[in-house]
């Protein structure tokens, strides 16, 4: 399947988008490359591949969330731009 400039201009017209000929040609070329990659992916044999139902099935286990006594909070806060009462002070970003 090949995407033509006329296809792009027709879709742009239906979408009420103004595209010039050069931009439409660029889009057509890019979409042709994407469709060519889809053909490559379609040719891959996936018969013995189990479908992934949930992304969390592929995640690795996380380490235990335990305090680490090797971290010297005072040393880190001494080099921080601003710290007070054991907390790091950051600029306000939401007014």
mmCIF file of C-alpha atoms in Angstrom, residues 22 32 38:
data_model
loop_
_atom_site.group_PDB
_atom_site.id
_atom_site.type_symbol
_atom_site.label_atom_id
_atom_site.label_comp_id
_atom_site.label_asym_id
_atom_site.label_seq_id
_atom_site.Cartn_x
_atom_site.Cartn_y
_atom_site.Cartn_z
ATOM 1 C CA UNK A 22 5.538 20.135 -0.309
ATOM 2 C CA UNK A 32 5.063 5.185 3.383
ATOM 3 C CA UNK A 38 4.603 -2.370 9.563
#
